[in-house]
JSON list of C-alpha atoms in Angstrom, two decimals:
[
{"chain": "V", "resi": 1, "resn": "UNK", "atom": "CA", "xyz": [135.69, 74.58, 67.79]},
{"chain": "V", "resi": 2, "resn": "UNK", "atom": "CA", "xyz": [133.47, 71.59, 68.40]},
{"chain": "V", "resi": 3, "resn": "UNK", "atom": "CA", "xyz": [135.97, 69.92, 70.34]},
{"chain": "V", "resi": 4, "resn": "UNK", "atom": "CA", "xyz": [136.06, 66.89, 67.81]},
{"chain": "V", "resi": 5, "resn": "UNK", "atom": "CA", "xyz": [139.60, 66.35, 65.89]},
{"chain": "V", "resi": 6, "resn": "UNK", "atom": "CA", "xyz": [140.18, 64.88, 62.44]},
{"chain": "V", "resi": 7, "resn": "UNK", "atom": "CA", "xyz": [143.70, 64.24, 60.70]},
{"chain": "V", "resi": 8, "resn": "UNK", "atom": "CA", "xyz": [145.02, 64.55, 58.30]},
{"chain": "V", "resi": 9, "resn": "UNK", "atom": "CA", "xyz": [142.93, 67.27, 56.74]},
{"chain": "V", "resi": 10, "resn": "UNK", "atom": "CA", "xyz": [143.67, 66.61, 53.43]},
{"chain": "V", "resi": 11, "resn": "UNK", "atom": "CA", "xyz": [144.94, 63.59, 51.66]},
{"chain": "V", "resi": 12, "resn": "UNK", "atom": "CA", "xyz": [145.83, 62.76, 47.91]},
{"chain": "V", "resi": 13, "resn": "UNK", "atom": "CA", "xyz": [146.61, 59.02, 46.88]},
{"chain": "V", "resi": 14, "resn": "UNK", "atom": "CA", "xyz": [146.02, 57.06, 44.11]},
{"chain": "V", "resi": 15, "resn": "UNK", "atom": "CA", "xyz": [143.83, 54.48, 42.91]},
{"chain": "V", "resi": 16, "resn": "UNK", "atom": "CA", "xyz": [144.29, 50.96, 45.04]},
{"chain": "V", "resi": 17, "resn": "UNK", "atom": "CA", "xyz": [145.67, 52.70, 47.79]},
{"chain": "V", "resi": 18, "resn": "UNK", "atom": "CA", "xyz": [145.01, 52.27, 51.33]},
{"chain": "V", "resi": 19, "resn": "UNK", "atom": "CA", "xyz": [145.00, 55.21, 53.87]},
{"chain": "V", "resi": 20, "resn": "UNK", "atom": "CA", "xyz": [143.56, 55.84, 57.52]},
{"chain": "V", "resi": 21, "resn": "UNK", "atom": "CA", "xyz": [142.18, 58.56, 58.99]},
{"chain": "V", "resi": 22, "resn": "UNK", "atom": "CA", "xyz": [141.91, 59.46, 62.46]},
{"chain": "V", "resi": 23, "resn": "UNK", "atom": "CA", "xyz": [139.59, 61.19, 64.62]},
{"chain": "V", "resi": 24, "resn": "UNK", "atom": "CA", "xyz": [139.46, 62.12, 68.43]},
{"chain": "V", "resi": 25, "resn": "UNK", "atom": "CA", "xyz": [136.36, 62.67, 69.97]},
{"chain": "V", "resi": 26, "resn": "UNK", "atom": "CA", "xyz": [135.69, 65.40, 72.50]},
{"chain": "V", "resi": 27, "resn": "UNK", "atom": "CA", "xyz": [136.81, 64.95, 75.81]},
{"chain": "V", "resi": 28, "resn": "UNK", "atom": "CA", "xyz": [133.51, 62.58, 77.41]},
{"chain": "V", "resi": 29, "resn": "UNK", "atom": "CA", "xyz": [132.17, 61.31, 74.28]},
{"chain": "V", "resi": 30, "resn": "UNK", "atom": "CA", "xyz": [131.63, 57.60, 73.95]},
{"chain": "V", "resi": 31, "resn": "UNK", "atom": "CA", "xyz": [130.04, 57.47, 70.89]},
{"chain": "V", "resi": 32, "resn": "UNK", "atom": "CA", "xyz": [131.95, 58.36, 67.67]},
{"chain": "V", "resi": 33, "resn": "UNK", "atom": "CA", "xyz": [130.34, 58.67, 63.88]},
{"chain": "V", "resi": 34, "resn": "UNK", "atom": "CA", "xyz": [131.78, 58.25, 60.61]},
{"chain": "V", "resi": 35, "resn": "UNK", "atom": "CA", "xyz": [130.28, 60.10, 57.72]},
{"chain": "V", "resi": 36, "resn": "UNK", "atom": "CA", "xyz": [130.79, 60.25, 54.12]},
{"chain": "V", "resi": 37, "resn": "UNK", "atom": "CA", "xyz": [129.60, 63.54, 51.97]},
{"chain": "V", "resi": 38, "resn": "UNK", "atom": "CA", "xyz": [130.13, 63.00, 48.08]},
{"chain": "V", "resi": 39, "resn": "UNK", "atom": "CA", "xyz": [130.05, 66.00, 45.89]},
{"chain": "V", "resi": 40, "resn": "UNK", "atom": "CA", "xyz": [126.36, 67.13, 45.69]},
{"chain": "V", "resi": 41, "resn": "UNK", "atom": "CA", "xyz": [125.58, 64.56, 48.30]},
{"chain": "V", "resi": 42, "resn": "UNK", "atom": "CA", "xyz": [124.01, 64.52, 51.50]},
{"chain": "V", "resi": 43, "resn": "UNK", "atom": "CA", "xyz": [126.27, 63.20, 54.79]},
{"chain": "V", "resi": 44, "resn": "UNK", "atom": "CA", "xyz": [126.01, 59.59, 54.25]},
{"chain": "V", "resi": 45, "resn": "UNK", "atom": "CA", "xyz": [126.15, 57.48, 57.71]},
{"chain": "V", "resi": 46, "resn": "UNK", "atom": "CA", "xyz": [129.23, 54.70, 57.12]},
{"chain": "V", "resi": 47, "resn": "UNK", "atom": "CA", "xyz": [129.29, 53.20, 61.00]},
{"chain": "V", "resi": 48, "resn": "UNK", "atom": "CA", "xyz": [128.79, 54.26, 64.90]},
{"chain": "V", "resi": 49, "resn": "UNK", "atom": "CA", "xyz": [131.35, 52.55, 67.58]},
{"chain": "V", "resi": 50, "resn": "UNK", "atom": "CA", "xyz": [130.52, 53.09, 71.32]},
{"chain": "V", "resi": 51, "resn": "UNK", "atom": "CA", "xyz": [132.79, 52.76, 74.24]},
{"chain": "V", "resi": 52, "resn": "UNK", "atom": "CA", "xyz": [134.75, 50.57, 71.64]},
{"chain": "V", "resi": 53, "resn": "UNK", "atom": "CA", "xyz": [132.30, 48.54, 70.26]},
{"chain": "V", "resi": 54, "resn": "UNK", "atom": "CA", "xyz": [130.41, 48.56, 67.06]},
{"chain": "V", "resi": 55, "resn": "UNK", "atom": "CA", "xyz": [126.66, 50.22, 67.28]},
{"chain": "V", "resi": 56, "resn": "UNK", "atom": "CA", "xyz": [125.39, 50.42, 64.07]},
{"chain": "V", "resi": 57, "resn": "UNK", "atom": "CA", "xyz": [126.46, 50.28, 60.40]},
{"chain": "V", "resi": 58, "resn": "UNK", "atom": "CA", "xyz": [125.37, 52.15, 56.78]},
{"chain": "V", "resi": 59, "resn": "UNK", "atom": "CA", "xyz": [126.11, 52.29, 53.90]},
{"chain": "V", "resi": 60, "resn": "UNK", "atom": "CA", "xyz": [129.73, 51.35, 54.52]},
{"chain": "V", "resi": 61, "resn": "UNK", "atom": "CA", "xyz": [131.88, 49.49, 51.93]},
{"chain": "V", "resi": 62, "resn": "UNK", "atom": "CA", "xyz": [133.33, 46.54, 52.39]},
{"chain": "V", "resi": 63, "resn": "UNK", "atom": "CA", "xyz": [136.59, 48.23, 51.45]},
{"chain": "V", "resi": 64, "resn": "UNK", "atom": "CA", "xyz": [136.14, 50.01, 54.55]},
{"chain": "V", "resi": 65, "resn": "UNK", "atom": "CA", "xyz": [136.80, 49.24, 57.74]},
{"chain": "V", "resi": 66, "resn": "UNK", "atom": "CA", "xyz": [136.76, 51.09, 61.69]},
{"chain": "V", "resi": 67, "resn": "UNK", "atom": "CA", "xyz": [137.66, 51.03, 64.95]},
{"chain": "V", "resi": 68, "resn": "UNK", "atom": "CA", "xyz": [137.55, 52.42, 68.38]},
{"chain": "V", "resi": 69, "resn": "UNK", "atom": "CA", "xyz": [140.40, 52.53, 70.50]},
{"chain": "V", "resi": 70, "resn": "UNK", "atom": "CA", "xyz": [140.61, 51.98, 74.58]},
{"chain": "V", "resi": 71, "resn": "UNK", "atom": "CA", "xyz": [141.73, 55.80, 74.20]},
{"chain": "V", "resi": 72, "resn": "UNK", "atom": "CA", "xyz": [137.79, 56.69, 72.35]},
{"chain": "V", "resi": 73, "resn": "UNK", "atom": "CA", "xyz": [139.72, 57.71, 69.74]},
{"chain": "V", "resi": 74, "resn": "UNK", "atom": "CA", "xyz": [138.89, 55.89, 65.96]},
{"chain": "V", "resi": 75, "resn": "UNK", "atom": "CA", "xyz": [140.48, 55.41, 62.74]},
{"chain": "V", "resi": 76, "resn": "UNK", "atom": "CA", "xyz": [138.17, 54.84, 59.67]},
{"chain": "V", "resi": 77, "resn": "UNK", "atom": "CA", "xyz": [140.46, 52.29, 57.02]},
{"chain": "V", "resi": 78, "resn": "UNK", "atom": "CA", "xyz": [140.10, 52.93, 53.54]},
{"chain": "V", "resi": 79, "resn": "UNK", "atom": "CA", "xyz": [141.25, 50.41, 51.29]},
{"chain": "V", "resi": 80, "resn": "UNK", "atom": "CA", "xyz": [141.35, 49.45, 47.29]},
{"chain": "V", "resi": 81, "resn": "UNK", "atom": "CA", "xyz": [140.60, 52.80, 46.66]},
{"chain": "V", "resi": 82, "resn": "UNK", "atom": "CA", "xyz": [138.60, 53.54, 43.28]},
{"chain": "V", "resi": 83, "resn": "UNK", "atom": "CA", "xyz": [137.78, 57.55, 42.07]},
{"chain": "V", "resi": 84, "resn": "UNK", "atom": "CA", "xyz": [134.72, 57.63, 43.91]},
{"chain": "V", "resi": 85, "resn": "UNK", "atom": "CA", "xyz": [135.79, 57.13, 46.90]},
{"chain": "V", "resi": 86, "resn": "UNK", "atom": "CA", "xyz": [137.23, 60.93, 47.05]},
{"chain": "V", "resi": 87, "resn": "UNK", "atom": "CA", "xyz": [135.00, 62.76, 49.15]},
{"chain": "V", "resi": 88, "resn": "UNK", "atom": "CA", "xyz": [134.76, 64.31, 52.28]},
{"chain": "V", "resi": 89, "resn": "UNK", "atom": "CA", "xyz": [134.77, 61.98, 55.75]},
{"chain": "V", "resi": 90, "resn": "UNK", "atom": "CA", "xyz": [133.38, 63.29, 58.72]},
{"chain": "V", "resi": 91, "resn": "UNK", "atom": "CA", "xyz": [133.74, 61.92, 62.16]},
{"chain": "V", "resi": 92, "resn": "UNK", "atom": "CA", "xyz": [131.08, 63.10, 64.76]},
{"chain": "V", "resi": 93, "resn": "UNK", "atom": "CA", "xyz": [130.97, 62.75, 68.47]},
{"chain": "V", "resi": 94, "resn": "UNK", "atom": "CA", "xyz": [128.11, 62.68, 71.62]},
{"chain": "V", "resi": 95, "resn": "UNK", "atom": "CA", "xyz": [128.11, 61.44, 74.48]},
{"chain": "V", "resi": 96, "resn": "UNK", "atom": "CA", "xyz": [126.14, 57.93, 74.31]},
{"chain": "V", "resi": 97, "resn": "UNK", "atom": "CA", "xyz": [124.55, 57.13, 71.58]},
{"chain": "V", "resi": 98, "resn": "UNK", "atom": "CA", "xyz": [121.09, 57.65, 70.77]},
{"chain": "V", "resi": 99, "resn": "UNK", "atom": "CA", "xyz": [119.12, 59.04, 67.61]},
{"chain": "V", "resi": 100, "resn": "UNK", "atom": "CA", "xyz": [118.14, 62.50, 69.24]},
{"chain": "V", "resi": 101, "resn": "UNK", "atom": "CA", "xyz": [121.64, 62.86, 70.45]},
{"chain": "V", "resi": 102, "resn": "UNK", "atom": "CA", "xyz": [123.29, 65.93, 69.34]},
{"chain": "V", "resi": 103, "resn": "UNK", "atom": "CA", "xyz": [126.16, 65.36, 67.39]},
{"chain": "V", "resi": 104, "resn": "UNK", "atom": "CA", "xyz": [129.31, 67.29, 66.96]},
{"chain": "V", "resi": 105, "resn": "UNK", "atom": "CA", "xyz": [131.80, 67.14, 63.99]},
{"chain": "V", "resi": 106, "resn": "UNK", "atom": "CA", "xyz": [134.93, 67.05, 63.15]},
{"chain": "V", "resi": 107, "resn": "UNK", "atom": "CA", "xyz": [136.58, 69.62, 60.51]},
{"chain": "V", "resi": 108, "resn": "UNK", "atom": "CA", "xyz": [136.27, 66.79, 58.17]},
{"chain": "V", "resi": 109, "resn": "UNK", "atom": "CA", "xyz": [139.21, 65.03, 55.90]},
{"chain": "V", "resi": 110, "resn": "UNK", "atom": "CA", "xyz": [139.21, 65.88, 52.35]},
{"chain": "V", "resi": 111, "resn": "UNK", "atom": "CA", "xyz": [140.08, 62.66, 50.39]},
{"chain": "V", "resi": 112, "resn": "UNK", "atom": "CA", "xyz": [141.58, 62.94, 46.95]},
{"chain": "V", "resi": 113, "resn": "UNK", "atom": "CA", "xyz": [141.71, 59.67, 44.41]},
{"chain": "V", "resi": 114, "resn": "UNK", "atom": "CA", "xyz": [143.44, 59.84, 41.52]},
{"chain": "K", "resi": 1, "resn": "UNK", "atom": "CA", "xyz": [117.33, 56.36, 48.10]},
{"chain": "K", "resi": 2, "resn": "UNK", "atom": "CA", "xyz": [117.25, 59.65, 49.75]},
{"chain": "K", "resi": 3, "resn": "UNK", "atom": "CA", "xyz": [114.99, 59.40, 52.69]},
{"chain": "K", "resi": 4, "resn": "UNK", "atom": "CA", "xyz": [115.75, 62.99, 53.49]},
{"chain": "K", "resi": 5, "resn": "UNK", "atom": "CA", "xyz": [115.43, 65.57, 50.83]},
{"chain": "K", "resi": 6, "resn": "UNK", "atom": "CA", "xyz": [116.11, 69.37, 50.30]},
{"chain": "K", "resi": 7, "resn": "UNK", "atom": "CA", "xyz": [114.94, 70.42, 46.87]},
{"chain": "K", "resi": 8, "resn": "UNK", "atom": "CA", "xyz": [116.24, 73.53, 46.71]},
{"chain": "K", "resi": 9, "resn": "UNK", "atom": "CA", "xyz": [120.69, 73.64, 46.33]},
{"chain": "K", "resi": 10, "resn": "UNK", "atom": "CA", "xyz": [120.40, 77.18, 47.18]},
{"chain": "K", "resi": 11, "resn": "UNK", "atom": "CA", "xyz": [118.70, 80.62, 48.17]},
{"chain": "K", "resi": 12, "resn": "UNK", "atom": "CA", "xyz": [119.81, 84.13, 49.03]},
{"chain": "K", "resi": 13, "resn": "UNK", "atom": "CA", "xyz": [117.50, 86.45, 50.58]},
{"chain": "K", "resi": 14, "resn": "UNK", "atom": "CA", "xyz": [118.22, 90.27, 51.21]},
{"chain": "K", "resi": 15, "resn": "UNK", "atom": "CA", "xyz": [119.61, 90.89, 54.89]},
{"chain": "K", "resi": 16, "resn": "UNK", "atom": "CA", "xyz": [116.99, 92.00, 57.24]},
{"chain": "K", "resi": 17, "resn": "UNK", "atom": "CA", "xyz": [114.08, 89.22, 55.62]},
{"chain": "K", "resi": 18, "resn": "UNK", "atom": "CA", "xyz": [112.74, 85.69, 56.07]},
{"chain": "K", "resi": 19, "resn": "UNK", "atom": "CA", "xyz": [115.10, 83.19, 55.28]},
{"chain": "K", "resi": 20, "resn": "UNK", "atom": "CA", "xyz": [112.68, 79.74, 54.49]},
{"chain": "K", "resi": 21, "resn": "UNK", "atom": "CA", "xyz": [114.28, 76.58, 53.84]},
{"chain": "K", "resi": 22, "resn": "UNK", "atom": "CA", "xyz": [112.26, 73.50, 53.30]},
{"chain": "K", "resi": 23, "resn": "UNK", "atom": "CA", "xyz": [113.02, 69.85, 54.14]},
{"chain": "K", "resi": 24, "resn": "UNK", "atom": "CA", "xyz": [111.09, 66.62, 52.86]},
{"chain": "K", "resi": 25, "resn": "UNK", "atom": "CA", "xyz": [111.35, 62.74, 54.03]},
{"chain": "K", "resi": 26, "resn": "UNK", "atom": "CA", "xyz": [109.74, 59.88, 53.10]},
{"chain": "K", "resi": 27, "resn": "UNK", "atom": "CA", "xyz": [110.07, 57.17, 55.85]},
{"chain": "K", "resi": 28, "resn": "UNK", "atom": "CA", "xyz": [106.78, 57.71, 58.26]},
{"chain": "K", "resi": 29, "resn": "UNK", "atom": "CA", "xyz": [109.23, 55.97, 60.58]},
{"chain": "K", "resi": 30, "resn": "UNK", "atom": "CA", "xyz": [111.18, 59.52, 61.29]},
{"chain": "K", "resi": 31, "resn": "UNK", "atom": "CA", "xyz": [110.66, 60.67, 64.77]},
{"chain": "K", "resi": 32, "resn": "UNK", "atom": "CA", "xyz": [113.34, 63.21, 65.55]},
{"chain": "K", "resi": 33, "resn": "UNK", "atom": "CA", "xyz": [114.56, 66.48, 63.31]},
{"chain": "K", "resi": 34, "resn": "UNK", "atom": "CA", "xyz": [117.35, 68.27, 63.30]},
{"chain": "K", "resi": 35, "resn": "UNK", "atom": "CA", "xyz": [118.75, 71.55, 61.04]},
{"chain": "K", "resi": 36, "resn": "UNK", "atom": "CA", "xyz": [122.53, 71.60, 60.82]},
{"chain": "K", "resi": 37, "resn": "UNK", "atom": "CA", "xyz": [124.63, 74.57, 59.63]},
{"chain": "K", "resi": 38, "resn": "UNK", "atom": "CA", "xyz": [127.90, 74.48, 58.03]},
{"chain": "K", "resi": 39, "resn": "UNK", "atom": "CA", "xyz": [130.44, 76.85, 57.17]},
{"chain": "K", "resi": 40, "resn": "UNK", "atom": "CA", "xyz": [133.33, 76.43, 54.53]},
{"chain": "K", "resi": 41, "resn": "UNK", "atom": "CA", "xyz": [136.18, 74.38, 55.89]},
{"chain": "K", "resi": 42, "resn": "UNK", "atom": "CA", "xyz": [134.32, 73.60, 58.76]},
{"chain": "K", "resi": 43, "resn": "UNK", "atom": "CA", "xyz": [132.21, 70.66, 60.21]},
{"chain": "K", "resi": 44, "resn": "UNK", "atom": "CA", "xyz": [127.99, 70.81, 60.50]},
{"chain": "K", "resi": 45, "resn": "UNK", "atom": "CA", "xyz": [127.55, 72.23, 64.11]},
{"chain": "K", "resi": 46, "resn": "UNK", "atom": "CA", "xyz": [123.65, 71.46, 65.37]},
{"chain": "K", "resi": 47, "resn": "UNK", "atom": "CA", "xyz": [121.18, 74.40, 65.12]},
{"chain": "K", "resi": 48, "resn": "UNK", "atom": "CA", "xyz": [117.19, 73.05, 66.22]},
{"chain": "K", "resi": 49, "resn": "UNK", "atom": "CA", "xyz": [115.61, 70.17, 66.22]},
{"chain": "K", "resi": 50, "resn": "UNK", "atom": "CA", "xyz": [111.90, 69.35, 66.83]},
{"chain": "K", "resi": 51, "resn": "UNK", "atom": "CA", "xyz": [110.39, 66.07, 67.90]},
{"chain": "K", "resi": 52, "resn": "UNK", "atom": "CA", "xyz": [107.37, 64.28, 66.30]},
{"chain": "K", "resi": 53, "resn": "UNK", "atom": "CA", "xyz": [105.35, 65.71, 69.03]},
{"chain": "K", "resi": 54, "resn": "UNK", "atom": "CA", "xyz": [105.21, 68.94, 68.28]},
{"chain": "K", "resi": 55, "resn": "UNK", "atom": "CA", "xyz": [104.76, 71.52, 65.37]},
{"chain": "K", "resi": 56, "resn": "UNK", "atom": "CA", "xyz": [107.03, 74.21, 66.02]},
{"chain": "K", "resi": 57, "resn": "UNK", "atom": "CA", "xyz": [110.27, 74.32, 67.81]},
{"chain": "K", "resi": 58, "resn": "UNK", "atom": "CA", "xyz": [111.66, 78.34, 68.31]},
{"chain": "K", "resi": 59, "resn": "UNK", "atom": "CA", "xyz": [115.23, 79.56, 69.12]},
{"chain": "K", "resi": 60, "resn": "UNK", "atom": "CA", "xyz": [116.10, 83.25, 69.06]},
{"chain": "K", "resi": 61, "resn": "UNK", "atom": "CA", "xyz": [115.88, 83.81, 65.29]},
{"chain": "K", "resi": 62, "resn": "UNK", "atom": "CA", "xyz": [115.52, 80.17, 64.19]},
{"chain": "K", "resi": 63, "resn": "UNK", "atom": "CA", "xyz": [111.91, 78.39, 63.94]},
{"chain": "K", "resi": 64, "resn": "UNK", "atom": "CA", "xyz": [111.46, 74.76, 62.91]},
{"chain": "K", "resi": 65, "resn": "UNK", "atom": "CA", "xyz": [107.97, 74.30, 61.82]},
{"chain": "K", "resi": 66, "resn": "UNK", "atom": "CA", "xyz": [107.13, 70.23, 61.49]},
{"chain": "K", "resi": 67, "resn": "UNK", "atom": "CA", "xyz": [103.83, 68.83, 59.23]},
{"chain": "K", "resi": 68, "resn": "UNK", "atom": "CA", "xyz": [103.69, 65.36, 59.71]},
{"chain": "K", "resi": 69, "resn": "UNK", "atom": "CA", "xyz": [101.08, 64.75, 57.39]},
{"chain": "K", "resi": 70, "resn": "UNK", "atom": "CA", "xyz": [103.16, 65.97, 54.68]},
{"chain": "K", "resi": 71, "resn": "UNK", "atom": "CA", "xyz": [106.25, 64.60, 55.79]},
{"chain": "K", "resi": 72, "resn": "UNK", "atom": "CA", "xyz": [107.67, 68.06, 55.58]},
{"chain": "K", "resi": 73, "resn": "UNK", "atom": "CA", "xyz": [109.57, 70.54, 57.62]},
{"chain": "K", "resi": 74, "resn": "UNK", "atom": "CA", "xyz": [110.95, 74.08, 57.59]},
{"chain": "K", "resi": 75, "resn": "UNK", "atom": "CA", "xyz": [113.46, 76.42, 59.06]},
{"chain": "K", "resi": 76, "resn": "UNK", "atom": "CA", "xyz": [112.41, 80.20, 59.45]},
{"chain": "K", "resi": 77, "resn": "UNK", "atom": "CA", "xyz": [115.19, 82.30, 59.93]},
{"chain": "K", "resi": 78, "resn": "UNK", "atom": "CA", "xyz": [113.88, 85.55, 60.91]},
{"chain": "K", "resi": 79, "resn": "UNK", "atom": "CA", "xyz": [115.61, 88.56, 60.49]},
{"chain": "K", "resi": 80, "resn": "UNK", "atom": "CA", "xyz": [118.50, 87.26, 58.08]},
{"chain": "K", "resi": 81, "resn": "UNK", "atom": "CA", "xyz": [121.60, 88.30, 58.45]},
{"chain": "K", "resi": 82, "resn": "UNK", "atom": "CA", "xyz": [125.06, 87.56, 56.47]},
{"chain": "K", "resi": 83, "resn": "UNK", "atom": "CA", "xyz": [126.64, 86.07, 59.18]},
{"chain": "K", "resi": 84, "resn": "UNK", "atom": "CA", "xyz": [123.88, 83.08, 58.55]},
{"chain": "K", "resi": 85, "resn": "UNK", "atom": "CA", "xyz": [125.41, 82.25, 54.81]},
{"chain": "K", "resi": 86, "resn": "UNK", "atom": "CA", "xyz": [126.14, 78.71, 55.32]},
{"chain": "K", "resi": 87, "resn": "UNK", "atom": "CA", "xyz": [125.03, 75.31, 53.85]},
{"chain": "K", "resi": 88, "resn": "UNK", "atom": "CA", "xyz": [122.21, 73.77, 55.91]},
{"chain": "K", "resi": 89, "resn": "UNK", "atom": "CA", "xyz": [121.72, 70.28, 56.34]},
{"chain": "K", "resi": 90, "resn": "UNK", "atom": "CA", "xyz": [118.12, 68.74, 57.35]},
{"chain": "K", "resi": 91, "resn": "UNK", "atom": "CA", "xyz": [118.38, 65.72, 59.36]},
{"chain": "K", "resi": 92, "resn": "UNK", "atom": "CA", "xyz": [116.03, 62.89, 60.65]},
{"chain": "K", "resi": 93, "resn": "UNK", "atom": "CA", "xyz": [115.98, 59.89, 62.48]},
{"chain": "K", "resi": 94, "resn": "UNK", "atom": "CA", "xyz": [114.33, 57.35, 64.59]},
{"chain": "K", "resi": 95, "resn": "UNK", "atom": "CA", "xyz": [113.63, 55.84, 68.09]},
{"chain": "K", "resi": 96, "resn": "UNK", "atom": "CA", "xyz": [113.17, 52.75, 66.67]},
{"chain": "K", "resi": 97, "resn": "UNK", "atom": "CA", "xyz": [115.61, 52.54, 63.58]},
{"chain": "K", "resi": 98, "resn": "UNK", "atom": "CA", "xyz": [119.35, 52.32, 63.62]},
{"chain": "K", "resi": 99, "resn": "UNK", "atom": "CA", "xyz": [121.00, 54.38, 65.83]},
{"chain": "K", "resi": 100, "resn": "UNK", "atom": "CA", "xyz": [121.75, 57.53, 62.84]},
{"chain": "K", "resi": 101, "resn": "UNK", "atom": "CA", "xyz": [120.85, 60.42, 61.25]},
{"chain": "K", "resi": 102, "resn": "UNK", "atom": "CA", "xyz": [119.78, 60.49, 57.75]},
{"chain": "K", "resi": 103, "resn": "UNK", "atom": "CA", "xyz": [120.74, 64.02, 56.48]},
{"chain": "K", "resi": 104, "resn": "UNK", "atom": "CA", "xyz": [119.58, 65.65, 53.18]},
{"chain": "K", "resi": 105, "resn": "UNK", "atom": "CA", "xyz": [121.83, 67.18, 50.30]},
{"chain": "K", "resi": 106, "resn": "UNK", "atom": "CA", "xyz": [121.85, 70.68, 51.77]},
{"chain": "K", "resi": 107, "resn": "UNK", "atom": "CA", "xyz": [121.01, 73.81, 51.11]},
{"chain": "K", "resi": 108, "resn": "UNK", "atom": "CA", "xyz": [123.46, 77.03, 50.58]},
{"chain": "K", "resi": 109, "resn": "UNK", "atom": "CA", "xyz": [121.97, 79.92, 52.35]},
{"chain": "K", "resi": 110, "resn": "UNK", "atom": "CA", "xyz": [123.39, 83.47, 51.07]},
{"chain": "K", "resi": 111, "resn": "UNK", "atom": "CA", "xyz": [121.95, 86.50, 52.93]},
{"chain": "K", "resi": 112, "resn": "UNK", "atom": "CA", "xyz": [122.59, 89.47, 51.03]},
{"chain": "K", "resi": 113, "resn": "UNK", "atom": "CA", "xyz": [123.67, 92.78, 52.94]}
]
């Protein structure tokens, strides 16, 4: 158990939808990750908040939006969703952020379009 | 445009041998490398990493060997066993890019009792 929570862990909706999922980091993490993994795809970086504040941003839609709560924890915002957005997000904790920081993930929630 | 490549979707090796998997990138920029291991259902947990500054990183049963010139790195898994089938994810980043890691596709490790 990394310590890192994700909900729900799976979720089915339909084209145009909008849904939100939710992670909580582990307990002392400041920094919290959101990552997208396509089928046959490599974890794609969407966007890093630390101590509530935006760090750094990928290849996130704008479709997409994030946040970090007083509380650490975040909710990643997906909106107008098409097929391709079902994949599988990851959220990822550490402690500050940093590029040799070790991260630790979530269980990951399985999003379904159709 | 993956900076971060693994070539190879998958390998299975007999329990007991040398499990090798191999990890390219193309930004020179990369300074920092990272192997991540992932079970079904689960998230990646963090295995080794290796800095620019060296060649070889060791752990137990887990090497990381780095050529820079080549932009190319390697996990040695030495002796194999079947509690190592997993999918493992190569990672890289950099002290002076954005403040991620650029992971490759994965490869799905199946050690064979």
């Amino acid at each position: 158990d990394s310590g890192v929570t994700q909900t729900p862990k799976h979720l089915i909706t339909a084209t145009g939808q909008r849904v939100t999922l939710r992670c909580s980091p582990r307990s002392g993490d400041l920094s919290v990750y959101w990552y997208q993994q396509s089928l046959d795809q490599g974890l794609q970086f969407l966007i890093q908040y630390y101590n509530g504040e935006e760090r750094a941003k990928g290849n996130i839609l704008e479709r997409f939006s994030a946040q970090q709560f007083p509380d650490l924890h975040s909710e990643l915002n997906l909106s107008s969703l098409e097929l391709g957005d079902s994949a599988l997000y990851f959220c990822a904790s550490s402690v500050i952020p940093g590029p040799n920081e070790k991260l630790f993930f979530g269980s990951g929630t399985q999003l379904s379009v159709l | 445009d993956q900076q971060v490549k693994q070539n190879s979707p998958s390998l299975s090796v007999q329990e007991g041998r040398i499990s090798i998997l191999n990890c390219d990138y193309t930004n020179s920029m990369f300074d920092y490398f990272l192997w991540y291991k992932k079970y079904p259902a689960e998230g990646p947990t963090f295995l080794i990493s290796i800095s620019s500054i060296k060649d070889k990183n060791e752990d137990g049963r887990f090497t990381v060997f780095l050529n820079k010139s080549a932009k190319h790195l390697s996990l040695h898994i030495v002796p194999s066993q079947p509690g190592d089938s997993a999918v493992y994810f190569c990672a890289a980043s950099s002290q002076t890019g954005a403040n991620n890691l650029f992971f490759g596709t994965g490869t799905r490790l199946t050690v064979i009792p």
